[in-house]
Amino acid sequence: MKNLYIALSFVAMSSSLYAQNANTKAADKLFNRYEYVAAAKAYQSLVDSGKADGYVYKQLADTYYNMFNAKEATTWYAKAVQTDQDAETYFRYAQMLKTNGKYDEANKQMAKFAALAPNDLRAKAFKENPNYVPKLLSKDPNYTVKSLEVSSDKSDFGPVMYDNTLYFTSARNGSRKNYGWNDEPYLDIYKSTMGDSGTFSEATNVTALNSKRHDGPLTISTDGNTVYFSSDSFKDGLFVKDKANKLKLGRNNLYKATKTGDTWGNIKSLPFNSKDYSLSNPSLSRDGKTLYFSSDMPGSLGGVDIWKVAINTDGTYGTPANLGNKVNTEGNESFPFISDDNKTLYFASSGKPGLGGYDIYMIDLSNGSEAVNMGKPINTEKDDFSFTFNKAKNIGFFATNRNGNDDIFSATPICKLEVLTVVKNAKTGEILSDAKVSIVDDKKNVIASEMSNAQGEVKYTVECDKEYSIQASKDGFDGNSFAVAKSKGPQTKVDAPLQPIDVIVTPVEIILKPIYFEYNKSNITQAGAFELDKLVQVMNNNKELVIFAKSHTDSRGTDEYNMALSDRRAKSTVQYLISKGIDPARISGKGFGESELKVACGDKCTEEEHAQNRRSEFLIVK
C-alpha cells in the first residue's frame, strides 16, 4: 500500500503501448485502473494459455512490482528483459533482486541499466561505488528496533508521535470497501496512546479527518492545534476522467485542519493542490515555517520527489521548491520527516544505493552534505520507509514489510561513547606512537585493537553506560590496563602512561602483575596473556636471560591434586612463551601446588585471597 503514497504518478502506465492487442485488452484495462490484484490474474491467464509475449511479461512484472511482490516480480522481469531493452525495466529488476538478497545478480542488471542511462543519477551513483553493499552491511547499528503491537494484518505505516499519541495510517477498517490496488480497504488515519511502560493502547479511528477514500499520513504543529494531512483529491472535486477505462483518476492532495475543542475541523485544501499531480506525506517543521512533502509536480527529477514550501506568518504559502539532487533521484523519494532543529531530514528512497526496495536515508540540510543510508537494522532487503523521531522521548518509528506486511516498528537509539586514549611515556611525558591499544569489555573480551597514531591517540566508539578498560603496550615499556568509567557520552578521555620496561626487572626476578588462573583451570586467560607478553618483551631485549616459572594453586583440593594442577599451569605458561618465539632452553617451569601460599588463610580464605594464591612467579636463573 505504501507504493500508492510513494509512486502514484502514473508510472504504472509507462509500459510500451505498441504491444497491446485484443488478447491483453481486459488485463490492460485492469492494470490502467490500478486494480493490480485482478490484473495479475488476467495476465497470468494469458501466460497459462500460451498467449504471452514480452509485453505480457513486462506488464506482469510491473504489476507485481507495484504490489511489492518481489518474488513474482523477479520471475517476470527475468523474462521481460530478454526482449525489453528499457532502462527502467533493468533498474526495477535490480531492485527486486536486491529485495531477495541477490546482490551479485542485481549488480549485473544495474550495470545494464547504467549502460542504457549513463546520465541518470542512479547510474552515476552505482558506477561510482558498485560494491557498496558490504560496506552498508558492516556499519555498526545505531538503533535497536522492535515490532509494535499497534500493527494489524493490513498495511500500517506513516507513524509519528506527538506528546504520548502515535498517529499512523492503516488499511485495517474492515467496514470499508476494498481498493483494487492490493485488495485491501481504503486508508484511514488512526491513533494510539503510549503508556508509561511503553505499551500502546488499542488504536482508534480519527474520524474527523477520514473520508470514504484514502486519508493520511499527517503532521501536527508544535502547539497541537494545526494538522496537515494527505487525502484524495476527490475531496475538492479534482480528478481526471479516463473515458477509455471508465475511470475517474484522483490524486493525493494536502489539506489543513485546525482543532476546535477536542476535534478537528475547518478542513481546507492547500492552494497548490492539483488534479494533474499528487502531493502527500507532509512533515511540518517545529517552528511552523516550513512544510515538507512528496510530489510528482512539474520540476521533479524522478517519479516522486521531496519538496518544501514556506508558510508565511499571515498563513499564506510560498512557492514549492524541489530539494534537489542531493535528496532526489530519477527514482522515487518520499515520506520526508524534518527533525526538531530543522536540520536533519529523514526520507525513503528507491533511487539511491540501498539494500533493496525502499531504504531510509538521512541528510543534514544545513551543511550541504550527502544523504546517508541509515543501515541495518533500520533498513533491510525489503521495503523500509516513513521514519520519524520524537526527540523528547528519544524514540523513532518507521514502517517496514520485512515480515511480509507493512508493519510499524519502534527505533531506539543505541547510546554511543567515543573513548579517546592518549599513550605517553610515564617518565618523560613523551607521546608514544605505534603503541598497541586494545579496548576490553567487562567480561575481558577484546573488542578491537589498533596502533596509536603520531599523536599517541586511538579512538573507539562503544556503548554508553558500560564498563570498559584500555590495555596499552609498546616494546620497551611495561604494558598496563586503564579503566574506562561508565558514561553517557558523547566522549571520554583516557590517559595511558606507560613505564619504561626496565622498572619491572630486578636482580632476582621479573615482576609482573600476578598471572592468575581461573579456579581449577590451567589455561592462559586473556589477562594473563597480556602480562606474559611483557615478559616476552624483556626476554627479547635481554637475550641472555634464562627464566624459571613457578606456578602455585590455592589451598582448596588435595595436595596431590594441587601439585598436578600447578604443574599443568607451569607448563601452560612455558608453552605460551615458546609460542611467542622464546627459545625453549631459556624458559622452564614447575608447579609447587599449595606449598608456598602467598596468603595463609586456612579454611577462612576469601575468593580474593584464593585468587592471590593462584599465581605464577618468574625467577631469573641467568
Coordinates of C-alpha atoms in Angstrom, one line a residue:
M1 CA 0.0 0.0 0.0
K2 CA 2.9 2.3 0.6
N3 CA 3.5 2.3 -3.2
L4 CA 0.3 4.3 -3.6
Y5 CA 1.7 7.1 -1.4
I6 CA 5.2 6.9 -2.8
A7 CA 4.7 6.4 -6.5
L8 CA 1.1 7.3 -7.6
S9 CA 2.4 9.3 -10.5
F10 CA 1.1 7.2 -13.4
V11 CA 4.4 5.4 -13.6
A12 CA 2.2 2.3 -13.7
M13 CA 1.2 3.3 -17.2
S14 CA 4.7 3.7 -18.5
S15 CA 4.8 0.3 -20.3
S16 CA 5.1 0.4 -24.1
L17 CA 1.8 0.6 -25.7
Y18 CA 2.7 -0.9 -29.1
A19 CA 2.3 -4.5 -27.9
Q20 CA -1.2 -4.2 -26.6
N21 CA -3.7 -6.3 -28.6
A22 CA -7.1 -7.9 -28.3
N23 CA -5.7 -10.6 -26.0
T24 CA -4.4 -8.1 -23.5
K25 CA -7.2 -5.6 -23.6
A26 CA -9.0 -6.9 -20.5
A27 CA -5.8 -7.2 -18.4
D28 CA -4.6 -3.8 -19.6
K29 CA -7.8 -2.2 -18.5
L30 CA -7.4 -3.6 -15.0
F31 CA -3.8 -2.5 -14.9
N32 CA -4.7 1.0 -16.0
R33 CA -7.4 1.2 -13.4
Y34 CA -4.7 0.2 -10.8
E35 CA -6.6 -2.9 -10.0
Y36 CA -3.3 -4.9 -9.7
V37 CA -4.6 -8.0 -7.9
A38 CA -7.1 -8.7 -10.7
A39 CA -4.6 -7.6 -13.4
A40 CA -2.1 -10.1 -12.2
K41 CA -4.6 -12.9 -12.6
A42 CA -5.6 -11.7 -16.1
Y43 CA -2.0 -11.5 -17.3
Q44 CA -1.2 -14.9 -15.7
S45 CA -4.1 -16.5 -17.6
L46 CA -2.5 -15.3 -20.9
V47 CA 0.7 -17.0 -19.9
D48 CA -1.1 -20.2 -19.0
S49 CA -2.9 -20.2 -22.3
G50 CA 0.3 -19.7 -24.3
K51 CA -0.6 -16.2 -25.4
A52 CA 2.1 -14.3 -23.6
D53 CA 4.9 -12.3 -25.2
G54 CA 7.5 -9.8 -23.9
Y55 CA 4.8 -7.2 -23.4
V56 CA 2.8 -9.5 -21.1
Y57 CA 5.9 -10.5 -19.1
K58 CA 6.7 -6.8 -18.6
Q59 CA 3.1 -5.9 -17.6
L60 CA 3.0 -8.9 -15.2
A61 CA 6.4 -7.9 -13.7
D62 CA 5.3 -4.3 -13.3
T63 CA 2.0 -5.4 -11.7
Y64 CA 3.9 -7.4 -9.0
Y65 CA 6.4 -4.5 -8.7
N66 CA 3.5 -2.1 -7.8
M67 CA 2.2 -4.6 -5.3
F68 CA 5.8 -5.1 -4.0
N69 CA 5.6 -8.8 -4.5
A70 CA 9.4 -9.1 -5.1
K71 CA 9.4 -12.9 -5.7
E72 CA 6.9 -12.8 -8.5
A73 CA 8.3 -9.5 -9.9
T74 CA 11.8 -11.0 -10.1
T75 CA 10.5 -14.1 -12.0
W76 CA 8.7 -12.0 -14.7
Y77 CA 11.4 -9.3 -15.0
A78 CA 13.8 -12.1 -15.8
K79 CA 11.6 -12.9 -18.8
A80 CA 10.8 -9.3 -19.7
V81 CA 14.5 -8.2 -20.1
Q82 CA 15.0 -10.9 -22.8
T83 CA 13.1 -8.7 -25.2
D84 CA 12.6 -5.3 -23.4
Q85 CA 15.6 -3.0 -23.5
D86 CA 14.0 -0.2 -21.5
A87 CA 16.5 1.1 -18.9
E88 CA 13.9 1.4 -16.2
T89 CA 13.0 -2.3 -16.6
Y90 CA 16.6 -3.3 -15.7
F91 CA 16.5 -0.9 -12.7
R92 CA 13.3 -2.4 -11.4
Y93 CA 14.6 -5.9 -12.0
A94 CA 17.8 -5.0 -10.0
Q95 CA 15.6 -3.6 -7.1
M96 CA 13.6 -6.7 -6.9
L97 CA 16.7 -8.9 -6.9
K98 CA 18.2 -6.9 -4.0
T99 CA 14.9 -7.4 -2.2
N100 CA 15.5 -11.1 -2.5
G101 CA 19.1 -10.7 -1.3
K102 CA 20.6 -11.5 -4.7
Y103 CA 23.1 -8.6 -4.7
D104 CA 25.6 -10.1 -7.3
E105 CA 22.8 -10.6 -9.9
A106 CA 21.3 -7.2 -9.0
N107 CA 24.7 -5.6 -9.8
K108 CA 24.7 -7.2 -13.3
Q109 CA 21.3 -5.7 -14.0
M110 CA 22.4 -2.3 -12.6
A111 CA 25.4 -2.4 -15.0
K112 CA 23.0 -2.9 -17.9
F113 CA 20.8 -0.1 -16.6
A114 CA 23.8 2.2 -16.3
A115 CA 24.9 1.4 -19.8
L116 CA 21.5 2.4 -21.2
A117 CA 21.1 5.5 -19.0
P118 CA 24.6 6.8 -18.3
N119 CA 23.5 10.3 -17.2
D120 CA 20.9 9.0 -14.7
L121 CA 21.9 10.0 -11.1
R122 CA 21.1 6.4 -10.1
A123 CA 23.5 5.1 -12.8
K124 CA 26.2 7.5 -11.8
A125 CA 25.9 6.6 -8.1
F126 CA 26.2 2.9 -9.0
K127 CA 29.2 3.3 -11.2
E128 CA 31.0 5.4 -8.5
N129 CA 30.5 2.6 -5.9
P130 CA 29.2 -0.6 -7.4
N131 CA 30.2 -2.7 -4.4
Y132 CA 28.6 -0.6 -1.7
V133 CA 26.5 -3.4 -0.1
P134 CA 29.3 -5.0 2.0
K135 CA 30.1 -1.6 3.4
L136 CA 26.5 -0.9 4.3
L137 CA 26.1 -4.3 6.0
S138 CA 29.3 -3.8 8.0
K139 CA 28.1 -0.5 9.6
D140 CA 27.7 -0.5 13.3
P141 CA 24.0 -0.4 14.2
N142 CA 22.7 2.9 15.6
Y143 CA 19.3 1.7 16.8
T144 CA 17.6 -1.3 18.2
V145 CA 14.2 -2.0 16.6
K146 CA 11.0 -3.7 17.7
S147 CA 7.7 -4.5 16.1
L148 CA 4.8 -2.7 17.8
E149 CA 1.6 -4.2 18.9
V150 CA -0.4 -1.5 17.1
S151 CA 0.3 -3.2 13.8
S152 CA -2.5 -5.2 12.2
D153 CA -2.7 -7.8 9.4
K154 CA -3.3 -5.0 6.9
S155 CA -1.0 -2.2 5.8
D156 CA 0.1 0.1 8.6
F157 CA 2.6 2.9 8.0
G158 CA 3.4 6.7 8.4
P159 CA 3.8 6.6 12.3
V160 CA 4.5 9.9 14.0
M161 CA 4.3 10.6 17.8
Y162 CA 3.1 13.9 19.3
D163 CA 3.1 14.0 23.1
N164 CA 2.1 10.5 24.0
T165 CA -0.1 9.8 21.0
L166 CA 1.1 7.8 18.0
Y167 CA -0.7 8.7 14.7
F168 CA -0.4 6.4 11.7
T169 CA -2.2 5.3 8.5
S170 CA -3.9 2.0 8.2
A171 CA -6.0 -0.2 5.9
R172 CA -7.5 -2.1 8.8
N173 CA -11.0 -0.7 8.6
G174 CA -12.9 -3.8 7.7
S175 CA -16.2 -1.9 7.1
R176 CA -14.6 -0.1 4.2
K177 CA -14.7 -1.0 0.6
N178 CA -11.5 -2.8 -0.7
Y179 CA -9.2 -0.9 -3.1
G180 CA -8.2 -2.8 -6.3
W181 CA -4.5 -1.9 -6.0
N182 CA -3.9 -4.6 -3.4
D183 CA -7.4 -5.7 -2.4
E184 CA -7.2 -4.0 1.0
P185 CA -9.6 -1.4 2.4
Y186 CA -9.0 2.3 1.8
L187 CA -6.6 4.0 4.2
D188 CA -7.7 5.8 7.3
I189 CA -5.8 7.8 10.0
Y190 CA -5.6 6.1 13.4
K191 CA -4.1 7.0 16.8
S192 CA -2.9 5.1 19.8
T193 CA -1.6 6.2 23.2
M194 CA 1.7 5.1 24.6
G195 CA 1.6 4.2 28.3
D196 CA 4.3 4.6 30.9
S197 CA 5.6 1.1 30.3
G198 CA 6.0 1.8 26.6
T199 CA 3.0 -0.3 25.5
F200 CA 0.3 1.1 23.3
S201 CA -3.5 1.3 23.7
E202 CA -5.9 -0.1 21.1
A203 CA -5.9 2.1 18.0
T204 CA -8.9 4.2 17.3
N205 CA -10.1 5.9 14.1
V206 CA -9.5 9.7 13.8
T207 CA -13.0 10.0 12.3
A208 CA -12.9 13.8 11.9
L209 CA -10.1 13.6 9.4
N210 CA -11.1 10.5 7.5
S211 CA -13.2 10.3 4.3
K212 CA -14.6 7.5 2.2
R213 CA -11.3 7.3 0.3
H214 CA -7.6 7.4 1.3
D215 CA -6.5 9.6 4.2
G216 CA -3.1 10.0 5.9
P217 CA -0.4 10.3 6.9
L218 CA -0.4 13.5 8.9
T219 CA 1.8 16.1 10.7
I220 CA 0.8 18.2 13.7
S221 CA 2.1 21.7 14.7
T222 CA 4.0 22.2 17.9
D223 CA 1.1 23.7 19.8
G224 CA -1.1 20.7 18.7
N225 CA -3.8 22.9 17.1
T226 CA -3.0 22.5 13.4
V227 CA -2.8 19.4 11.3
Y228 CA -1.7 18.8 7.7
F229 CA -2.6 15.5 6.1
S230 CA -2.9 13.7 2.8
S231 CA -6.3 12.8 1.3
D232 CA -7.8 12.0 -2.0
S233 CA -8.3 15.0 -4.4
F234 CA -11.9 13.9 -4.8
K235 CA -12.5 15.9 -1.7
D236 CA -12.1 19.0 -3.9
G237 CA -13.6 17.5 -7.0
L238 CA -10.2 17.4 -8.5
F239 CA -9.8 14.4 -10.9
V240 CA -9.2 13.4 -14.5
K241 CA -11.8 11.4 -16.4
D242 CA -10.2 8.4 -18.2
K243 CA -13.1 7.6 -20.6
A244 CA -11.2 4.6 -22.2
N245 CA -11.0 2.8 -18.8
K246 CA -14.3 4.3 -17.5
L247 CA -12.3 5.7 -14.5
K248 CA -12.0 8.9 -12.6
L249 CA -8.4 9.4 -11.7
G250 CA -7.9 11.2 -8.5
R251 CA -4.7 12.3 -6.8
N252 CA -3.2 12.6 -3.3
N253 CA -3.6 16.2 -2.1
L254 CA -2.7 18.1 1.1
Y255 CA -5.2 19.5 3.5
K256 CA -5.0 21.6 6.6
A257 CA -7.3 21.3 9.6
T258 CA -7.5 23.2 12.9
K259 CA -8.6 21.9 16.3
T260 CA -11.9 23.0 17.7
G261 CA -12.3 21.7 21.3
D262 CA -11.2 18.1 21.1
T263 CA -11.9 17.5 17.4
W264 CA -10.5 18.6 14.1
G265 CA -12.5 20.9 11.8
N266 CA -12.3 23.7 9.3
I267 CA -10.6 21.5 6.7
K268 CA -9.0 23.5 3.9
S269 CA -7.3 22.5 0.7
L270 CA -3.7 23.8 0.1
P271 CA -3.6 26.3 -2.8
F272 CA -1.0 24.3 -4.8
N273 CA -3.1 21.1 -4.9
S274 CA -3.9 19.9 -8.5
K275 CA -5.7 17.2 -10.4
D276 CA -2.5 16.9 -12.5
Y277 CA -0.1 15.7 -9.9
S278 CA 0.0 14.3 -6.4
L279 CA 1.1 15.8 -3.0
S280 CA 1.4 13.6 0.1
N281 CA 3.3 12.7 3.2
P282 CA 3.6 16.1 4.9
S283 CA 6.1 17.0 7.6
L284 CA 5.9 20.4 9.4
S285 CA 9.0 22.0 10.9
R286 CA 8.7 22.6 14.7
D287 CA 8.8 26.4 14.1
G288 CA 5.8 26.1 11.8
K289 CA 7.6 27.9 9.0
T290 CA 8.2 25.1 6.5
L291 CA 6.2 22.2 5.2
Y292 CA 8.0 19.3 3.6
F293 CA 6.1 16.9 1.4
S294 CA 6.4 14.5 -1.6
S295 CA 5.1 15.2 -5.0
D296 CA 5.4 14.4 -8.7
M297 CA 4.6 18.0 -9.7
P298 CA 6.4 19.6 -12.6
G299 CA 10.1 20.1 -11.8
S300 CA 10.5 16.7 -10.2
L301 CA 13.7 14.8 -11.1
G302 CA 12.0 11.4 -11.0
G303 CA 8.7 9.8 -10.4
V304 CA 8.1 11.4 -7.0
D305 CA 10.4 13.9 -5.3
I306 CA 10.6 15.7 -1.9
W307 CA 9.7 19.3 -1.9
K308 CA 9.3 22.1 0.7
V309 CA 7.1 25.2 0.9
A310 CA 7.4 28.3 3.2
I311 CA 4.4 29.0 5.4
N312 CA 4.2 32.8 5.9
T313 CA 3.2 34.5 9.1
D314 CA -0.2 35.5 7.6
G315 CA -1.0 31.9 6.8
T316 CA -0.2 32.2 3.0
Y317 CA 2.2 29.9 1.3
G318 CA 5.3 30.5 -0.8
T319 CA 6.2 28.7 -4.0
P320 CA 7.1 25.0 -3.6
A321 CA 10.8 24.3 -4.1
N322 CA 12.4 21.0 -5.0
L323 CA 15.1 19.8 -2.6
G324 CA 17.5 19.0 -5.4
N325 CA 19.7 16.1 -6.4
K326 CA 21.3 15.6 -3.0
V327 CA 17.9 14.2 -1.9
N328 CA 16.1 13.4 -5.1
T329 CA 16.9 11.0 -8.0
E330 CA 15.2 9.8 -11.1
G331 CA 13.6 7.1 -8.9
N332 CA 11.1 7.8 -6.1
E333 CA 11.8 9.7 -2.9
S334 CA 9.0 10.1 -0.3
F335 CA 8.0 10.2 3.3
P336 CA 10.1 13.2 4.5
F337 CA 10.4 13.9 8.2
I338 CA 12.2 17.0 9.4
S339 CA 13.9 16.9 12.8
D340 CA 13.1 19.3 15.7
D341 CA 16.1 21.5 14.9
N342 CA 15.0 21.8 11.2
K343 CA 18.4 20.4 10.1
T344 CA 18.2 16.7 9.6
L345 CA 15.7 15.3 7.0
Y346 CA 14.8 11.6 7.0
F347 CA 13.2 10.2 3.9
A348 CA 12.7 7.0 1.9
S349 CA 14.2 6.4 -1.5
S350 CA 14.2 3.7 -4.1
G351 CA 16.7 5.6 -6.3
K352 CA 19.7 5.8 -4.0
P353 CA 22.1 2.9 -3.4
G354 CA 20.4 0.7 -0.8
L355 CA 19.8 -2.8 0.5
G356 CA 16.6 -3.3 -1.5
G357 CA 13.2 -1.9 -2.1
Y358 CA 12.9 1.5 -0.3
D359 CA 15.6 2.4 2.2
I360 CA 15.6 5.1 4.8
Y361 CA 18.2 7.9 4.5
M362 CA 19.1 11.0 6.5
I363 CA 20.7 14.2 5.3
D364 CA 21.9 17.4 7.1
L365 CA 20.3 20.2 5.2
S366 CA 22.4 22.8 6.9
N367 CA 25.8 22.0 5.5
G368 CA 25.4 20.6 2.0
S369 CA 26.4 17.1 3.0
E370 CA 25.3 13.9 1.1
A371 CA 22.4 11.7 2.2
V372 CA 23.4 8.8 4.3
N373 CA 21.8 5.3 4.3
M374 CA 20.8 4.5 7.9
G375 CA 21.9 0.9 7.5
K376 CA 20.7 -2.1 9.4
P377 CA 18.6 -2.8 11.4
I378 CA 16.5 0.2 10.2
N379 CA 17.0 -0.9 6.6
T380 CA 16.7 -4.4 5.2
E381 CA 16.4 -6.1 1.8
K382 CA 12.7 -5.4 2.0
D383 CA 10.7 -2.1 2.0
D384 CA 11.6 0.3 4.8
F385 CA 10.1 3.8 4.9
S386 CA 8.3 6.6 6.8
F387 CA 10.9 7.1 9.6
T388 CA 10.1 9.8 12.2
F389 CA 11.7 10.7 15.5
N390 CA 10.4 12.1 18.8
K391 CA 13.3 13.9 20.4
A392 CA 11.6 14.4 23.8
K393 CA 11.1 10.7 24.2
N394 CA 14.3 9.7 22.4
I395 CA 12.5 7.2 20.2
G396 CA 11.8 6.8 16.5
F397 CA 9.2 5.0 14.5
F398 CA 9.1 3.6 11.0
A399 CA 7.3 1.1 8.7
T400 CA 8.7 -2.0 7.1
N401 CA 7.4 -5.0 5.2
R402 CA 10.3 -7.2 6.4
N403 CA 7.8 -9.6 7.9
G404 CA 5.7 -9.8 4.7
N405 CA 3.3 -6.9 5.6
D406 CA 3.6 -3.2 6.1
D407 CA 4.1 -3.0 9.9
I408 CA 5.1 -0.3 12.4
F409 CA 8.4 -0.6 14.3
S410 CA 10.0 1.5 17.0
A411 CA 13.6 2.5 16.8
T412 CA 15.5 3.2 20.0
P413 CA 18.9 4.9 19.6
I414 CA 21.9 3.0 20.8
C415 CA 23.9 5.4 23.0
K416 CA 27.4 5.7 21.7
L417 CA 30.5 6.7 23.7
E418 CA 33.7 7.8 22.0
V419 CA 36.8 6.7 24.0
L420 CA 39.9 8.7 23.2
T421 CA 43.1 7.1 24.5
V422 CA 46.4 9.0 24.6
V423 CA 49.5 6.9 25.2
K424 CA 52.5 8.6 26.8
N425 CA 55.9 7.8 28.4
A426 CA 55.1 7.9 32.1
K427 CA 58.6 9.2 33.0
T428 CA 59.1 11.9 30.3
G429 CA 55.5 12.7 29.1
E430 CA 56.6 11.9 25.6
I431 CA 53.9 10.9 23.1
L432 CA 54.1 7.2 22.2
S433 CA 53.1 6.4 18.6
D434 CA 52.8 2.8 17.3
A435 CA 51.6 1.5 20.8
K436 CA 49.1 -1.3 20.7
V437 CA 45.9 -0.1 22.2
S438 CA 43.0 -2.6 22.9
I439 CA 39.6 -1.9 24.3
V440 CA 38.2 -4.7 26.5
D441 CA 34.7 -5.2 27.8
D442 CA 33.7 -6.1 31.4
K443 CA 34.0 -9.8 30.5
K444 CA 37.6 -9.4 29.5
N445 CA 36.8 -9.8 25.8
V446 CA 39.0 -7.7 23.4
I447 CA 36.6 -5.7 21.3
A448 CA 39.2 -4.1 19.0
S449 CA 42.9 -3.3 18.8
E450 CA 44.7 -0.6 16.9
M451 CA 48.1 1.1 16.9
S452 CA 48.3 4.7 18.3
N453 CA 48.9 7.4 15.7
A454 CA 51.5 10.1 15.6
Q455 CA 49.7 12.0 18.4
G456 CA 49.6 8.8 20.5
E457 CA 45.9 8.6 20.0
V458 CA 43.4 5.8 19.4
K459 CA 39.6 6.4 19.2
Y460 CA 37.0 3.7 19.8
T461 CA 33.2 4.0 19.8
V462 CA 31.4 1.8 22.3
E463 CA 28.0 1.6 24.0
C464 CA 27.2 4.0 26.8
D465 CA 26.8 3.1 30.5
K466 CA 29.0 0.1 30.3
E467 CA 32.4 -0.6 32.0
Y468 CA 35.4 -1.0 29.7
S469 CA 39.2 -1.0 30.1
I470 CA 42.0 0.1 27.8
Q471 CA 45.1 -2.2 27.5
A472 CA 48.2 -0.3 26.1
S473 CA 51.6 -1.8 25.4
K474 CA 54.7 -1.0 23.4
D475 CA 58.1 -2.5 23.0
G476 CA 60.4 -1.2 25.7
F477 CA 57.5 -0.3 28.0
D478 CA 55.6 -2.0 30.7
G479 CA 52.1 -2.6 29.3
N480 CA 49.2 -1.6 31.6
S481 CA 45.4 -1.5 31.9
F482 CA 43.4 1.6 32.4
A483 CA 39.7 1.7 33.5
V484 CA 37.1 3.4 31.4
A485 CA 34.3 4.5 33.7
K486 CA 30.6 4.2 32.8
S487 CA 29.5 7.3 30.9
K488 CA 26.6 8.6 28.9
G489 CA 29.0 10.2 26.5
P490 CA 29.4 11.5 24.0
Q491 CA 33.1 11.3 24.7
T492 CA 35.6 10.4 27.4
K493 CA 39.4 10.6 27.5
V494 CA 41.7 8.0 28.9
D495 CA 45.4 8.9 29.6
A496 CA 47.6 5.8 29.3
P497 CA 51.1 6.5 30.7
L498 CA 53.5 3.5 30.2
Q499 CA 56.5 3.0 32.4
P500 CA 59.8 2.0 30.6
I501 CA 60.2 -1.7 30.7
D502 CA 63.2 -1.7 33.0
V503 CA 61.2 -0.9 36.0
I504 CA 59.9 -4.5 36.3
V505 CA 63.4 -6.1 36.1
T506 CA 65.2 -6.8 39.4
P507 CA 68.4 -8.7 40.1
V508 CA 66.4 -11.8 41.1
E509 CA 63.1 -11.8 39.2
I510 CA 60.9 -10.3 36.6
I511 CA 58.0 -8.6 38.5
L512 CA 54.7 -8.8 36.6
K513 CA 51.2 -8.4 37.8
P514 CA 50.1 -11.8 39.0
I515 CA 49.3 -14.4 36.3
Y516 CA 46.1 -15.5 37.8
F517 CA 44.2 -18.6 36.7
E518 CA 40.6 -19.4 36.9
Y519 CA 39.6 -21.9 39.6
N520 CA 40.5 -25.5 38.8
K521 CA 41.8 -24.5 35.3
S522 CA 45.3 -24.3 33.8
N523 CA 44.6 -22.4 30.5
I524 CA 46.1 -18.9 30.0
T525 CA 43.5 -16.2 30.3
Q526 CA 43.4 -13.1 28.1
A527 CA 44.5 -11.0 31.1
G528 CA 47.3 -13.5 31.8
A529 CA 48.5 -13.3 28.2
F530 CA 48.6 -9.5 28.4
E531 CA 51.1 -9.8 31.3
L532 CA 53.1 -12.6 29.8
D533 CA 53.6 -10.5 26.7
K534 CA 55.6 -8.1 28.9
L535 CA 57.9 -11.0 29.8
V536 CA 58.4 -11.8 26.1
Q537 CA 59.5 -8.1 25.6
V538 CA 62.0 -8.4 28.4
M539 CA 63.5 -11.6 27.2
N540 CA 63.7 -10.3 23.6
N541 CA 65.5 -7.2 24.8
N542 CA 67.9 -9.3 27.1
K543 CA 68.9 -12.3 25.0
E544 CA 71.0 -13.8 27.9
L545 CA 68.1 -14.0 30.3
V546 CA 67.0 -17.5 31.4
I547 CA 63.8 -17.7 33.4
F548 CA 62.3 -20.3 35.8
A549 CA 58.5 -20.1 36.1
K550 CA 56.9 -21.1 39.4
S551 CA 53.2 -21.9 39.4
H552 CA 51.0 -22.1 42.5
T553 CA 47.5 -23.1 43.4
D554 CA 45.1 -22.1 46.2
S555 CA 44.6 -24.3 49.3
R556 CA 41.4 -26.0 48.0
G557 CA 41.8 -29.6 46.8
T558 CA 44.2 -32.3 47.9
D559 CA 48.0 -31.7 48.0
E560 CA 48.4 -34.3 45.2
Y561 CA 45.8 -32.8 43.0
N562 CA 47.1 -29.2 43.5
M563 CA 50.6 -30.3 42.7
A564 CA 49.5 -31.8 39.4
L565 CA 47.3 -28.7 38.6
S566 CA 50.1 -26.3 39.3
D567 CA 52.4 -28.3 37.2
R568 CA 50.0 -28.1 34.3
R569 CA 49.8 -24.3 34.9
A570 CA 53.6 -24.0 34.8
K571 CA 53.7 -26.0 31.5
S572 CA 50.9 -23.7 30.0
T573 CA 53.0 -20.7 31.0
V574 CA 56.1 -22.1 29.4
Q575 CA 54.3 -23.1 26.3
Y576 CA 52.8 -19.7 25.8
L577 CA 56.3 -18.1 26.0
I578 CA 57.7 -20.6 23.5
S579 CA 54.7 -19.9 21.2
K580 CA 55.8 -16.2 21.2
G581 CA 59.3 -17.2 19.9
I582 CA 61.2 -17.7 23.1
D583 CA 63.9 -20.4 22.9
P584 CA 62.8 -23.4 25.0
A585 CA 66.3 -23.5 26.5
R586 CA 65.6 -20.1 28.1
I587 CA 62.4 -21.0 29.9
S588 CA 61.4 -23.8 32.2
G589 CA 58.8 -24.2 34.9
K590 CA 57.5 -26.3 37.8
G591 CA 54.4 -26.5 39.9
F592 CA 54.5 -26.0 43.6
G593 CA 50.9 -26.7 44.4
E594 CA 49.8 -25.1 47.7
S595 CA 53.2 -25.5 49.3
E596 CA 54.1 -21.8 49.0
L597 CA 50.8 -19.9 49.7
K598 CA 51.1 -16.2 49.4
V599 CA 48.2 -15.7 51.9
A600 CA 48.0 -18.3 54.6
C601 CA 44.3 -18.0 55.5
G602 CA 43.5 -21.6 56.1
D603 CA 39.8 -22.5 55.8
K604 CA 38.7 -18.9 56.0
C605 CA 40.2 -17.6 52.7
T606 CA 38.0 -15.2 50.7
E607 CA 37.7 -15.6 47.0
E608 CA 40.1 -12.7 46.5
E609 CA 42.7 -14.4 48.8
H610 CA 42.3 -17.7 46.9
A611 CA 42.9 -15.8 43.7
Q612 CA 46.1 -14.3 45.0
N613 CA 47.4 -17.8 45.8
R614 CA 46.7 -19.0 42.2
R615 CA 49.7 -17.3 40.6
S616 CA 52.9 -17.6 38.7
E617 CA 56.3 -16.1 39.5
F618 CA 59.3 -15.6 37.2
L619 CA 62.8 -16.0 38.7
I620 CA 66.0 -15.0 36.9
V621 CA 68.2 -18.1 36.6
K622 CA 70.9 -16.4 34.5

